[in-house]
């Protein structure tokens, strides 16, 4: 254990993200990581990742992998990494220190049940009087005889004793010692409890700021007692408002399923920077009310003062009838905005693995040609498979030939337009301007409006009306594919 002190010599903040590996990376946990990370990077501090993996019965390797998978996707780094399970000696040393000061006692009672004595005024269990008042000699004798015991903190119960701390978000907090139970520091198997292990590690790692979810606010009274009993100045606490579902219930893995998992957003085609941007706006707001923010902008303006006290609602639909409804509309909008803000080459590099994974053999240069045509048309990265599918296949899937018929026209008009295109396109250079001029001139020659000329061609080459701009599309498809698809459309008519 270091000397009882909590500030590091440099004065720079040391913060930690301490997930318990009992499931996938929750969006609320991801937000906690992001806020700690931003605070560290904003203030030239140290970001620590500590796996709180002392709950042996619930921890799984799959959960550990899921946490690292989610953090890797976010793309945010950390400076130091620890596993709580490697630090048991440190935890027990702190427990012994507190015990030797007379601030903890052995409790030889079997784990208390609902039938045990209620020592609190509200009918709650606070302590076992016989154990708390036992002499040290009697306690030592029973321990030496091998009788199992839990080590409990001796919470000060004298009248008027208040436990206090100031939270950076929720302000002054206080609770009477008489209302806090004598919580365990060590279980009867000598393993540390969450409260002890967390405080021992925070002290040893010189954590200066504990930024965590508001559901830990009530635990903090116990943690202040532990820090002070061990001779440490408690860190600065900042508790984050909870993330809640549209019905006001806390976002839960059990109740809300995949929508609360970080990897669900990744697999749906969110950009990590858009997801980070969205999470930051849940419970925190910049002073100038900006919405779309880059990572660097978030670092530059993040502060604990901007954190709100009210719980933040994640607005998704239950049940969702479309993939889009699974997510908050603001998250979807931000993702589309960030996609539009990417350089074409960057976006193309992110789309190509999705295209390859779907089984399409598309080269990087060709993807680079396609990307500008769909950038404005997608809200999720995976929508490349529906927005640009006709670029990836040799043969178009079947489509309704009625789609070929232009507005205020008929099948004969569509046929005439396609046959004219078939006649003129072989001699045209497949670039935007020559294609534009040649097809507009062709429309005049056959006596139809430009739009009535273009629609049959668009449907013939894309298999649908809703597609990127025509001339750019023809340029990317190339002369051979374009003419082959027009010939197929003529045959269908």
Tab-separated table of C-alpha atoms in Angstrom:
chain	number	residue	atom	x	y	z
A	1	UNK	CA	0.000	0.000	0.000
A	2	UNK	CA	1.328	3.503	-0.756
A	3	UNK	CA	1.536	6.171	1.902
A	4	UNK	CA	-1.997	7.316	2.764
A	5	UNK	CA	-2.427	10.045	0.216
A	6	UNK	CA	-4.699	10.401	-2.739
A	7	UNK	CA	-3.227	13.053	-4.954
A	8	UNK	CA	-0.344	12.292	-7.258
A	9	UNK	CA	2.667	14.561	-7.204
A	10	UNK	CA	1.992	16.055	-10.636
A	11	UNK	CA	-1.518	17.143	-9.710
A	12	UNK	CA	-2.811	15.692	-12.990
A	13	UNK	CA	-6.038	13.684	-12.602
A	14	UNK	CA	-6.018	9.906	-12.485
A	15	UNK	CA	-9.350	8.352	-13.440
A	16	UNK	CA	-10.471	4.770	-13.916
A	17	UNK	CA	-13.062	2.711	-15.739
A	18	UNK	CA	-13.780	-0.393	-13.660
A	19	UNK	CA	-16.258	-2.697	-15.427
A	20	UNK	CA	-17.415	-5.959	-13.886
A	21	UNK	CA	-17.157	-8.671	-16.581
A	22	UNK	CA	-20.611	-10.193	-16.124
A	23	UNK	CA	-22.073	-9.499	-19.586
A	24	UNK	CA	-21.514	-7.515	-22.786
A	25	UNK	CA	-20.334	-3.882	-22.735
A	26	UNK	CA	-23.459	-1.874	-21.786
A	27	UNK	CA	-24.042	1.518	-23.443
A	28	UNK	CA	-24.137	3.080	-19.958
A	29	UNK	CA	-20.742	1.564	-19.166
A	30	UNK	CA	-19.414	2.811	-22.498
A	31	UNK	CA	-20.598	6.339	-21.633
A	32	UNK	CA	-18.845	6.083	-18.248
A	33	UNK	CA	-15.630	5.040	-20.004
A	34	UNK	CA	-15.971	7.906	-22.517
A	35	UNK	CA	-16.575	10.559	-19.826
A	36	UNK	CA	-13.554	9.331	-17.828
A	37	UNK	CA	-11.467	9.254	-21.009
A	38	UNK	CA	-12.495	12.780	-22.036
A	39	UNK	CA	-11.757	14.104	-18.549
A	40	UNK	CA	-8.306	12.515	-18.570
A	41	UNK	CA	-7.449	13.718	-22.068
A	42	UNK	CA	-8.846	17.230	-21.445
A	43	UNK	CA	-6.758	17.638	-18.273
A	44	UNK	CA	-3.567	15.843	-19.311
A	45	UNK	CA	-4.413	13.019	-16.914
A	46	UNK	CA	-4.082	9.227	-16.755
A	47	UNK	CA	-6.811	6.833	-17.960
A	48	UNK	CA	-6.838	3.486	-16.144
A	49	UNK	CA	-8.760	0.367	-17.138
A	50	UNK	CA	-9.366	-1.951	-14.184
A	51	UNK	CA	-11.398	-5.134	-14.520
A	52	UNK	CA	-13.360	-5.545	-11.281
A	53	UNK	CA	-13.419	-9.312	-11.657
A	54	UNK	CA	-13.657	-10.454	-8.023
A	55	UNK	CA	-17.216	-11.814	-8.472
A	56	UNK	CA	-15.896	-15.247	-9.459
A	57	UNK	CA	-19.325	-16.871	-9.800
A	58	UNK	CA	-20.591	-14.349	-12.376
A	59	UNK	CA	-17.440	-13.431	-14.308
A	60	UNK	CA	-16.942	-15.075	-17.693
A	61	UNK	CA	-14.220	-14.984	-20.334
A	62	UNK	CA	-16.915	-14.171	-22.902
A	63	UNK	CA	-17.818	-11.039	-20.930
A	64	UNK	CA	-14.178	-9.984	-20.665
A	65	UNK	CA	-13.795	-10.444	-24.428
A	66	UNK	CA	-17.000	-8.497	-25.063
A	67	UNK	CA	-15.768	-5.551	-22.989
A	68	UNK	CA	-12.464	-5.411	-24.856
A	69	UNK	CA	-14.250	-5.892	-28.191
A	70	UNK	CA	-16.533	-2.921	-27.463
A	71	UNK	CA	-13.693	-0.688	-26.236
A	72	UNK	CA	-11.538	-1.640	-29.236
A	73	UNK	CA	-14.363	-0.568	-31.568
A	74	UNK	CA	-14.676	2.800	-29.794
A	75	UNK	CA	-11.006	3.321	-30.602
A	76	UNK	CA	-10.206	5.083	-27.314
A	77	UNK	CA	-6.990	4.095	-25.556
A	78	UNK	CA	-5.970	3.805	-21.914
A	79	UNK	CA	-2.663	4.287	-20.135
A	80	UNK	CA	-2.644	1.575	-17.443
A	81	UNK	CA	-4.473	-1.737	-17.087
A	82	UNK	CA	-5.154	-3.921	-14.030
A	83	UNK	CA	-7.169	-6.954	-12.949
A	84	UNK	CA	-8.685	-6.708	-9.493
A	85	UNK	CA	-8.365	-10.469	-9.008
A	86	UNK	CA	-4.554	-10.071	-9.056
A	87	UNK	CA	-4.646	-7.688	-6.117
A	88	UNK	CA	-6.185	-9.741	-3.297
A	89	UNK	CA	-3.223	-9.272	-0.933
A	90	UNK	CA	-3.597	-5.501	-1.207
A	91	UNK	CA	-7.324	-5.714	-0.387
A	92	UNK	CA	-6.758	-7.909	2.663
A	93	UNK	CA	-3.984	-5.610	3.878
A	94	UNK	CA	-6.394	-2.657	3.883
A	95	UNK	CA	-9.013	-4.745	5.726
A	96	UNK	CA	-6.403	-5.709	8.352
A	97	UNK	CA	-5.342	-2.064	8.742
A	98	UNK	CA	-8.939	-1.030	9.429
A	99	UNK	CA	-9.437	-3.985	11.816
A	100	UNK	CA	-6.291	-3.177	13.812
A	101	UNK	CA	-7.607	0.345	14.353
A	102	UNK	CA	-10.735	-1.122	15.912
A	103	UNK	CA	-12.863	0.177	13.025
A	104	UNK	CA	-13.951	-3.319	11.920
A	105	UNK	CA	-14.977	-6.474	13.787
A	106	UNK	CA	-15.404	-10.168	13.148
A	107	UNK	CA	-18.964	-11.396	12.691
A	108	UNK	CA	-19.265	-15.150	13.320
A	109	UNK	CA	-23.005	-15.202	12.564
A	110	UNK	CA	-24.004	-17.284	9.529
A	111	UNK	CA	-25.074	-15.020	6.650
A	112	UNK	CA	-28.114	-13.251	8.086
A	113	UNK	CA	-31.524	-14.086	6.675
A	114	UNK	CA	-34.814	-12.227	6.579
A	115	UNK	CA	-35.635	-13.809	9.946
A	116	UNK	CA	-32.649	-12.293	11.763
A	117	UNK	CA	-32.882	-9.436	14.203
A	118	UNK	CA	-33.856	-6.104	12.640
A	119	UNK	CA	-31.685	-3.418	14.243
A	120	UNK	CA	-32.765	-0.428	12.097
A	121	UNK	CA	-35.705	1.866	12.889
A	122	UNK	CA	-37.244	1.088	9.481
A	123	UNK	CA	-37.141	-2.644	10.204
A	124	UNK	CA	-33.904	-3.019	8.222
A	125	UNK	CA	-30.872	-5.065	9.263
A	126	UNK	CA	-27.995	-2.850	10.428
A	127	UNK	CA	-25.771	-5.124	12.549
A	128	UNK	CA	-25.745	-8.094	14.919
A	129	UNK	CA	-25.393	-6.483	18.385
A	130	UNK	CA	-23.723	-9.530	19.960
A	131	UNK	CA	-21.025	-9.537	17.316
A	132	UNK	CA	-20.378	-5.789	17.268
A	133	UNK	CA	-20.001	-5.706	21.048
A	134	UNK	CA	-17.868	-8.853	21.398
A	135	UNK	CA	-14.524	-8.364	23.130
A	136	UNK	CA	-11.355	-8.548	21.065
A	137	UNK	CA	-10.129	-11.446	23.236
A	138	UNK	CA	-13.271	-13.504	22.570
A	139	UNK	CA	-13.104	-12.622	18.860
A	140	UNK	CA	-9.438	-13.690	18.652
A	141	UNK	CA	-10.165	-16.951	20.488
A	142	UNK	CA	-12.996	-17.943	18.128
A	143	UNK	CA	-10.988	-16.985	15.042
A	144	UNK	CA	-7.994	-18.990	16.291
A	145	UNK	CA	-10.307	-21.992	16.747
A	146	UNK	CA	-11.046	-21.853	13.033
A	147	UNK	CA	-14.592	-20.527	13.292
A	148	UNK	CA	-15.544	-18.801	9.985
A	149	UNK	CA	-16.369	-15.106	10.112
A	150	UNK	CA	-17.067	-12.092	7.942
A	151	UNK	CA	-15.169	-8.900	8.686
A	152	UNK	CA	-17.610	-5.991	9.078
A	153	UNK	CA	-17.008	-2.263	9.171
A	154	UNK	CA	-17.901	-0.708	12.518
A	155	UNK	CA	-20.068	2.164	11.225
A	156	UNK	CA	-20.109	5.085	13.742
A	157	UNK	CA	-23.617	5.087	15.276
A	158	UNK	CA	-23.398	7.824	17.859
A	159	UNK	CA	-26.159	10.414	17.678
A	160	UNK	CA	-25.542	13.147	15.147
A	161	UNK	CA	-22.669	11.412	13.301
A	162	UNK	CA	-23.047	12.244	9.604
A	163	UNK	CA	-21.132	10.849	6.643
A	164	UNK	CA	-20.641	13.607	4.059
A	165	UNK	CA	-19.132	14.180	0.638
A	166	UNK	CA	-19.571	16.691	-2.163
A	167	UNK	CA	-20.507	15.252	-5.537
A	168	UNK	CA	-19.407	17.218	-8.613
A	169	UNK	CA	-22.840	16.631	-10.180
A	170	UNK	CA	-25.333	16.197	-7.327
A	171	UNK	CA	-23.739	18.569	-4.803
A	172	UNK	CA	-23.562	18.111	-1.035
A	173	UNK	CA	-24.531	14.613	0.134
A	174	UNK	CA	-24.992	13.436	3.705
A	175	UNK	CA	-26.351	10.435	5.554
A	176	UNK	CA	-26.558	9.580	9.240
A	177	UNK	CA	-24.173	6.843	10.295
A	178	UNK	CA	-27.051	5.324	12.243
A	179	UNK	CA	-28.777	4.547	8.926
A	180	UNK	CA	-25.857	2.653	7.337
A	181	UNK	CA	-25.505	-1.073	7.996
A	182	UNK	CA	-22.239	-2.578	9.197
A	183	UNK	CA	-21.283	-3.698	5.713
A	184	UNK	CA	-18.825	-6.529	5.096
A	185	UNK	CA	-15.227	-5.871	4.087
A	186	UNK	CA	-14.259	-9.547	3.834
A	187	UNK	CA	-16.646	-12.429	3.260
A	188	UNK	CA	-16.502	-15.573	5.370
A	189	UNK	CA	-14.230	-17.156	2.711
A	190	UNK	CA	-11.786	-14.240	3.285
A	191	UNK	CA	-12.471	-12.807	-0.173
A	192	UNK	CA	-12.928	-9.036	-0.345
A	193	UNK	CA	-16.303	-7.461	-1.050
A	194	UNK	CA	-16.800	-5.010	-3.908
A	195	UNK	CA	-16.689	-2.054	-1.480
A	196	UNK	CA	-13.335	-2.975	0.029
A	197	UNK	CA	-11.631	-4.076	-3.209
A	198	UNK	CA	-12.757	-0.963	-5.054
A	199	UNK	CA	-11.530	1.435	-2.351
A	200	UNK	CA	-8.241	-0.417	-1.832
A	201	UNK	CA	-7.506	-0.285	-5.561
A	202	UNK	CA	-8.604	3.338	-5.923
A	203	UNK	CA	-6.266	4.271	-3.064
A	204	UNK	CA	-3.335	2.235	-4.342
A	205	UNK	CA	-3.727	3.548	-7.901
A	206	UNK	CA	-4.024	7.133	-6.590
A	207	UNK	CA	-7.353	7.700	-8.317
A	208	UNK	CA	-8.154	11.407	-7.987
A	209	UNK	CA	-11.638	11.458	-9.559
A	210	UNK	CA	-14.236	8.684	-9.500
A	211	UNK	CA	-16.674	9.278	-12.374
A	212	UNK	CA	-19.355	6.586	-12.394
A	213	UNK	CA	-23.100	5.941	-12.680
A	214	UNK	CA	-25.611	7.503	-10.311
A	215	UNK	CA	-26.629	4.016	-9.138
A	216	UNK	CA	-23.351	4.025	-7.148
A	217	UNK	CA	-24.224	7.235	-5.298
A	218	UNK	CA	-25.613	5.376	-2.259
A	219	UNK	CA	-22.470	3.192	-2.098
A	220	UNK	CA	-20.297	6.265	-1.784
A	221	UNK	CA	-21.136	6.805	1.908
A	222	UNK	CA	-19.602	3.384	2.631
A	223	UNK	CA	-16.616	4.176	0.434
A	224	UNK	CA	-15.963	7.479	2.217
A	225	UNK	CA	-15.940	5.562	5.529
A	226	UNK	CA	-13.452	3.017	4.125
A	227	UNK	CA	-11.111	5.659	2.682
A	228	UNK	CA	-11.076	7.657	5.897
A	229	UNK	CA	-10.658	4.572	8.109
A	230	UNK	CA	-7.629	3.499	6.051
A	231	UNK	CA	-6.135	6.986	6.294
A	232	UNK	CA	-6.821	8.226	2.771
A	233	UNK	CA	-8.415	11.417	1.543
A	234	UNK	CA	-11.413	10.310	-0.552
A	235	UNK	CA	-11.241	11.135	-4.277
A	236	UNK	CA	-13.543	13.683	-5.891
A	237	UNK	CA	-16.793	11.929	-6.831
A	238	UNK	CA	-18.916	12.683	-9.896
A	239	UNK	CA	-21.986	10.530	-10.477
A	240	UNK	CA	-23.563	10.370	-13.913
A	241	UNK	CA	-27.331	10.406	-14.498
A	242	UNK	CA	-28.765	7.046	-15.466
A	243	UNK	CA	-29.719	6.039	-19.003
A	244	UNK	CA	-33.391	5.094	-19.114
A	245	UNK	CA	-35.750	3.552	-21.677
A	246	UNK	CA	-38.698	5.557	-23.109
A	247	UNK	CA	-40.931	4.203	-20.320
A	248	UNK	CA	-38.574	5.577	-17.676
A	249	UNK	CA	-37.133	2.234	-16.565
A	250	UNK	CA	-33.373	1.877	-16.228
A	251	UNK	CA	-31.758	0.498	-19.391
A	252	UNK	CA	-31.134	-3.130	-18.560
A	253	UNK	CA	-29.461	-6.011	-20.351
A	254	UNK	CA	-32.122	-8.376	-19.045
A	255	UNK	CA	-35.142	-6.295	-20.005
A	256	UNK	CA	-34.085	-4.388	-23.127
A	257	UNK	CA	-31.713	-6.901	-24.731
A	258	UNK	CA	-29.389	-6.078	-27.634
A	259	UNK	CA	-30.317	-2.363	-27.780
A	260	UNK	CA	-28.171	-1.747	-24.686
A	261	UNK	CA	-25.088	-3.516	-26.072
A	262	UNK	CA	-22.302	-1.492	-27.700
A	263	UNK	CA	-21.637	-4.218	-30.276
A	264	UNK	CA	-25.246	-3.935	-31.512
A	265	UNK	CA	-24.465	-0.404	-32.674
A	266	UNK	CA	-21.224	-1.546	-34.261
A	267	UNK	CA	-22.922	-4.393	-36.127
A	268	UNK	CA	-25.763	-2.117	-37.291
A	269	UNK	CA	-23.273	0.127	-39.077
A	270	UNK	CA	-22.667	3.008	-36.678
A	271	UNK	CA	-19.413	4.936	-36.880
A	272	UNK	CA	-17.640	4.813	-33.504
A	273	UNK	CA	-17.168	8.596	-33.539
A	274	UNK	CA	-20.917	9.111	-34.136
A	275	UNK	CA	-21.762	6.671	-31.334
A	276	UNK	CA	-19.381	8.487	-28.954
A	277	UNK	CA	-20.941	11.811	-29.965
A	278	UNK	CA	-24.438	10.440	-29.260
A	279	UNK	CA	-23.542	8.965	-25.862
A	280	UNK	CA	-21.915	12.218	-24.766
A	281	UNK	CA	-25.190	14.076	-25.360
A	282	UNK	CA	-26.983	11.691	-22.978
A	283	UNK	CA	-26.635	13.461	-19.653
A	284	UNK	CA	-24.071	16.084	-20.706
A	285	UNK	CA	-24.377	19.180	-22.842
A	286	UNK	CA	-21.845	21.659	-24.185
A	287	UNK	CA	-22.378	25.300	-23.249
A	288	UNK	CA	-23.059	26.344	-26.852
A	289	UNK	CA	-25.673	23.587	-27.443
A	290	UNK	CA	-23.786	22.143	-30.411
A	291	UNK	CA	-24.938	18.685	-31.473
A	292	UNK	CA	-22.508	17.228	-34.013
A	293	UNK	CA	-19.084	17.111	-32.375
A	294	UNK	CA	-15.813	15.504	-33.391
A	295	UNK	CA	-13.714	13.647	-30.839
A	296	UNK	CA	-11.248	16.537	-30.647
A	297	UNK	CA	-14.068	19.025	-30.111
A	298	UNK	CA	-15.405	16.831	-27.283
A	299	UNK	CA	-11.970	16.758	-25.645
A	300	UNK	CA	-11.673	20.540	-25.948
A	301	UNK	CA	-15.005	21.354	-24.272
A	302	UNK	CA	-15.756	18.465	-21.906
A	303	UNK	CA	-16.213	19.353	-18.237
A	304	UNK	CA	-17.909	17.828	-15.202
A	305	UNK	CA	-19.910	21.065	-14.887
A	306	UNK	CA	-21.729	20.193	-18.108
A	307	UNK	CA	-23.166	16.954	-16.669
A	308	UNK	CA	-26.901	17.104	-15.973
A	309	UNK	CA	-28.676	15.671	-12.932
A	310	UNK	CA	-31.765	14.401	-14.768
A	311	UNK	CA	-31.755	10.873	-16.142
A	312	UNK	CA	-31.224	10.677	-19.908
A	313	UNK	CA	-33.800	8.937	-22.107
A	314	UNK	CA	-32.669	6.699	-24.970
A	315	UNK	CA	-35.620	6.901	-27.373
A	316	UNK	CA	-36.011	3.598	-29.170
A	317	UNK	CA	-39.236	1.801	-30.076
A	318	UNK	CA	-40.346	-1.435	-28.423
A	319	UNK	CA	-40.914	-3.519	-30.410
A	320	UNK	CA	-39.107	-2.002	-33.397
A	321	UNK	CA	-40.736	-2.610	-36.775
A	322	UNK	CA	-37.617	-1.544	-38.724
A	323	UNK	CA	-33.892	-1.763	-37.894
A	324	UNK	CA	-33.823	2.041	-37.690
A	325	UNK	CA	-36.460	2.097	-34.928
A	326	UNK	CA	-34.161	0.009	-32.695
A	327	UNK	CA	-32.125	3.154	-32.122
A	328	UNK	CA	-32.702	6.676	-30.879
A	329	UNK	CA	-33.547	8.961	-33.825
A	330	UNK	CA	-30.810	11.390	-32.735
A	331	UNK	CA	-28.247	8.566	-32.860
A	332	UNK	CA	-29.333	7.687	-36.412
A	333	UNK	CA	-29.263	11.351	-37.489
A	334	UNK	CA	-25.816	11.899	-35.981
A	335	UNK	CA	-24.507	8.771	-37.689
A	336	UNK	CA	-25.729	10.013	-41.076
A	337	UNK	CA	-24.147	13.421	-40.392
A	338	UNK	CA	-20.808	11.874	-39.460
A	339	UNK	CA	-20.916	9.625	-42.546
A	340	UNK	CA	-21.472	12.690	-44.743
A	341	UNK	CA	-18.565	14.412	-43.001
A	342	UNK	CA	-16.048	11.666	-43.770
A	343	UNK	CA	-13.552	12.042	-46.594
A	344	UNK	CA	-14.519	9.805	-49.520
A	345	UNK	CA	-11.396	7.662	-49.180
A	346	UNK	CA	-11.961	7.172	-45.423
A	347	UNK	CA	-15.610	6.214	-45.939
A	348	UNK	CA	-14.695	3.898	-48.815
A	349	UNK	CA	-12.152	2.104	-46.605
A	350	UNK	CA	-14.833	1.554	-43.953
A	351	UNK	CA	-17.430	0.289	-46.443
A	352	UNK	CA	-15.184	-2.140	-48.297
A	353	UNK	CA	-14.889	-4.751	-45.484
A	354	UNK	CA	-18.708	-4.812	-45.182
A	355	UNK	CA	-19.035	-5.383	-48.935
A	356	UNK	CA	-16.387	-8.134	-48.895
A	357	UNK	CA	-17.991	-9.811	-45.867
A	358	UNK	CA	-21.265	-9.985	-47.828
A	359	UNK	CA	-19.454	-11.976	-50.498
A	360	UNK	CA	-18.955	-9.317	-53.193
A	361	UNK	CA	-15.587	-9.218	-54.921
A	362	UNK	CA	-15.178	-5.443	-55.268
A	363	UNK	CA	-11.782	-3.788	-55.655
A	364	UNK	CA	-10.694	-0.785	-53.584
A	365	UNK	CA	-10.495	1.544	-56.645
A	366	UNK	CA	-14.026	0.569	-57.699
A	367	UNK	CA	-15.363	1.115	-54.162
A	368	UNK	CA	-13.743	4.532	-54.243
A	369	UNK	CA	-15.767	5.312	-57.415
A	370	UNK	CA	-19.041	4.092	-55.873
A	371	UNK	CA	-18.706	5.778	-52.454
A	372	UNK	CA	-19.451	9.403	-53.474
A	373	UNK	CA	-22.651	8.241	-55.200
A	374	UNK	CA	-24.108	6.765	-51.998
A	375	UNK	CA	-22.582	8.887	-49.222
A	376	UNK	CA	-25.676	11.109	-48.974
A	377	UNK	CA	-28.035	8.124	-49.239
A	378	UNK	CA	-27.002	6.005	-46.250
A	379	UNK	CA	-27.574	6.422	-42.513
A	380	UNK	CA	-25.707	3.246	-41.507
A	381	UNK	CA	-22.524	1.797	-43.009
A	382	UNK	CA	-24.246	-1.537	-43.682
A	383	UNK	CA	-26.789	0.218	-45.929
A	384	UNK	CA	-24.076	0.151	-48.605
A	385	UNK	CA	-25.416	-3.348	-49.352
A	386	UNK	CA	-28.845	-2.004	-50.308
A	387	UNK	CA	-27.878	1.416	-51.669
A	388	UNK	CA	-25.168	0.118	-54.005
A	389	UNK	CA	-26.018	-3.551	-54.557
A	390	UNK	CA	-26.506	-3.105	-58.325
A	391	UNK	CA	-22.869	-2.036	-58.627
A	392	UNK	CA	-21.668	-5.302	-57.069
A	393	UNK	CA	-23.565	-7.911	-59.107
A	394	UNK	CA	-23.129	-9.101	-62.660
A	395	UNK	CA	-26.813	-9.949	-63.018
A	396	UNK	CA	-29.600	-7.779	-61.591
A	397	UNK	CA	-32.214	-9.594	-59.522
A	398	UNK	CA	-35.745	-9.673	-61.046
A	399	UNK	CA	-37.628	-6.356	-60.977
A	400	UNK	CA	-41.130	-5.222	-61.993
A	401	UNK	CA	-41.090	-4.197	-65.683
A	402	UNK	CA	-43.811	-1.634	-64.878
A	403	UNK	CA	-41.012	0.361	-63.177
A	404	UNK	CA	-39.511	0.932	-66.641
A	405	UNK	CA	-42.553	2.941	-67.776
A	406	UNK	CA	-41.905	6.693	-67.372
A	407	UNK	CA	-44.326	9.154	-65.798
A	408	UNK	CA	-47.201	10.045	-68.148
A	409	UNK	CA	-45.900	7.426	-70.571
A	410	UNK	CA	-46.502	3.825	-71.548
A	411	UNK	CA	-44.574	0.654	-72.414
A	412	UNK	CA	-44.111	1.828	-76.006
A	413	UNK	CA	-42.486	5.064	-74.783
A	414	UNK	CA	-40.186	3.127	-72.471
A	415	UNK	CA	-39.196	0.793	-75.307
A	416	UNK	CA	-38.520	3.723	-77.632
A	417	UNK	CA	-36.317	5.439	-75.016
A	418	UNK	CA	-34.322	2.294	-74.322
A	419	UNK	CA	-33.851	1.453	-77.998
A	420	UNK	CA	-32.617	4.996	-78.658
A	421	UNK	CA	-30.171	4.732	-75.738
A	422	UNK	CA	-29.016	1.395	-77.094
A	423	UNK	CA	-28.325	3.052	-80.439
A	424	UNK	CA	-26.462	6.179	-79.215
A	425	UNK	CA	-24.493	4.989	-76.158
A	426	UNK	CA	-21.926	2.748	-77.949
A	427	UNK	CA	-20.320	5.843	-79.481
A	428	UNK	CA	-20.452	8.052	-76.340
A	429	UNK	CA	-17.553	8.533	-73.917
A	430	UNK	CA	-18.752	7.248	-70.505
A	431	UNK	CA	-18.163	10.475	-68.579
A	432	UNK	CA	-20.776	12.684	-66.933
A	433	UNK	CA	-20.929	15.539	-69.450
A	434	UNK	CA	-20.850	13.515	-72.710
A	435	UNK	CA	-23.514	11.142	-71.319
A	436	UNK	CA	-25.683	14.085	-70.234
A	437	UNK	CA	-25.470	15.777	-73.647
A	438	UNK	CA	-25.986	12.583	-75.672
A	439	UNK	CA	-29.064	11.372	-73.731
A	440	UNK	CA	-30.724	14.790	-73.629
A	441	UNK	CA	-30.243	15.094	-77.409
A	442	UNK	CA	-31.620	11.545	-77.821
A	443	UNK	CA	-34.736	12.471	-75.827
A	444	UNK	CA	-35.392	15.400	-78.159
A	445	UNK	CA	-34.923	13.201	-81.216
A	446	UNK	CA	-37.537	10.663	-80.065
A	447	UNK	CA	-39.891	13.389	-78.831
A	448	UNK	CA	-39.927	12.666	-75.059
A	449	UNK	CA	-38.991	14.755	-72.066
A	450	UNK	CA	-35.553	14.245	-70.538
A	451	UNK	CA	-37.072	12.672	-67.401
A	452	UNK	CA	-39.082	10.232	-69.524
A	453	UNK	CA	-35.852	9.235	-71.275
A	454	UNK	CA	-33.859	8.844	-68.073
A	455	UNK	CA	-36.274	6.767	-65.968
A	456	UNK	CA	-36.353	3.632	-68.158
A	457	UNK	CA	-32.539	3.750	-68.391
A	458	UNK	CA	-32.154	4.172	-64.607
A	459	UNK	CA	-34.469	1.217	-63.871
A	460	UNK	CA	-32.809	-0.877	-66.599
A	461	UNK	CA	-29.308	-0.422	-65.130
A	462	UNK	CA	-30.171	-0.272	-61.374
A	463	UNK	CA	-33.319	-2.429	-61.163
A	464	UNK	CA	-35.241	0.363	-59.390
A	465	UNK	CA	-36.240	4.030	-59.607
A	466	UNK	CA	-34.623	5.093	-56.353
A	467	UNK	CA	-30.924	5.203	-57.229
A	468	UNK	CA	-27.960	7.603	-57.338
A	469	UNK	CA	-27.646	10.252	-60.082
A	470	UNK	CA	-27.891	8.618	-63.502
A	471	UNK	CA	-24.816	9.845	-65.383
A	472	UNK	CA	-22.420	9.195	-62.483
A	473	UNK	CA	-23.991	5.726	-62.131
A	474	UNK	CA	-23.505	4.931	-65.826
A	475	UNK	CA	-19.909	6.154	-65.623
A	476	UNK	CA	-19.127	3.741	-62.751
A	477	UNK	CA	-21.053	0.807	-64.281
A	478	UNK	CA	-19.224	1.265	-67.571
A	479	UNK	CA	-20.324	0.879	-71.170
A	480	UNK	CA	-20.396	-2.909	-71.364
A	481	UNK	CA	-22.574	-3.468	-68.266
A	482	UNK	CA	-24.868	-0.552	-69.142
A	483	UNK	CA	-25.562	-1.798	-72.672
A	484	UNK	CA	-26.051	-5.397	-71.479
A	485	UNK	CA	-28.645	-4.313	-68.885
A	486	UNK	CA	-30.468	-2.069	-71.388
A	487	UNK	CA	-30.665	-5.039	-73.799
A	488	UNK	CA	-32.171	-7.176	-71.010
A	489	UNK	CA	-34.780	-4.482	-70.253
A	490	UNK	CA	-35.731	-4.257	-73.937
A	491	UNK	CA	-36.192	-8.028	-74.003
A	492	UNK	CA	-38.461	-7.818	-70.920
A	493	UNK	CA	-40.641	-5.173	-72.573
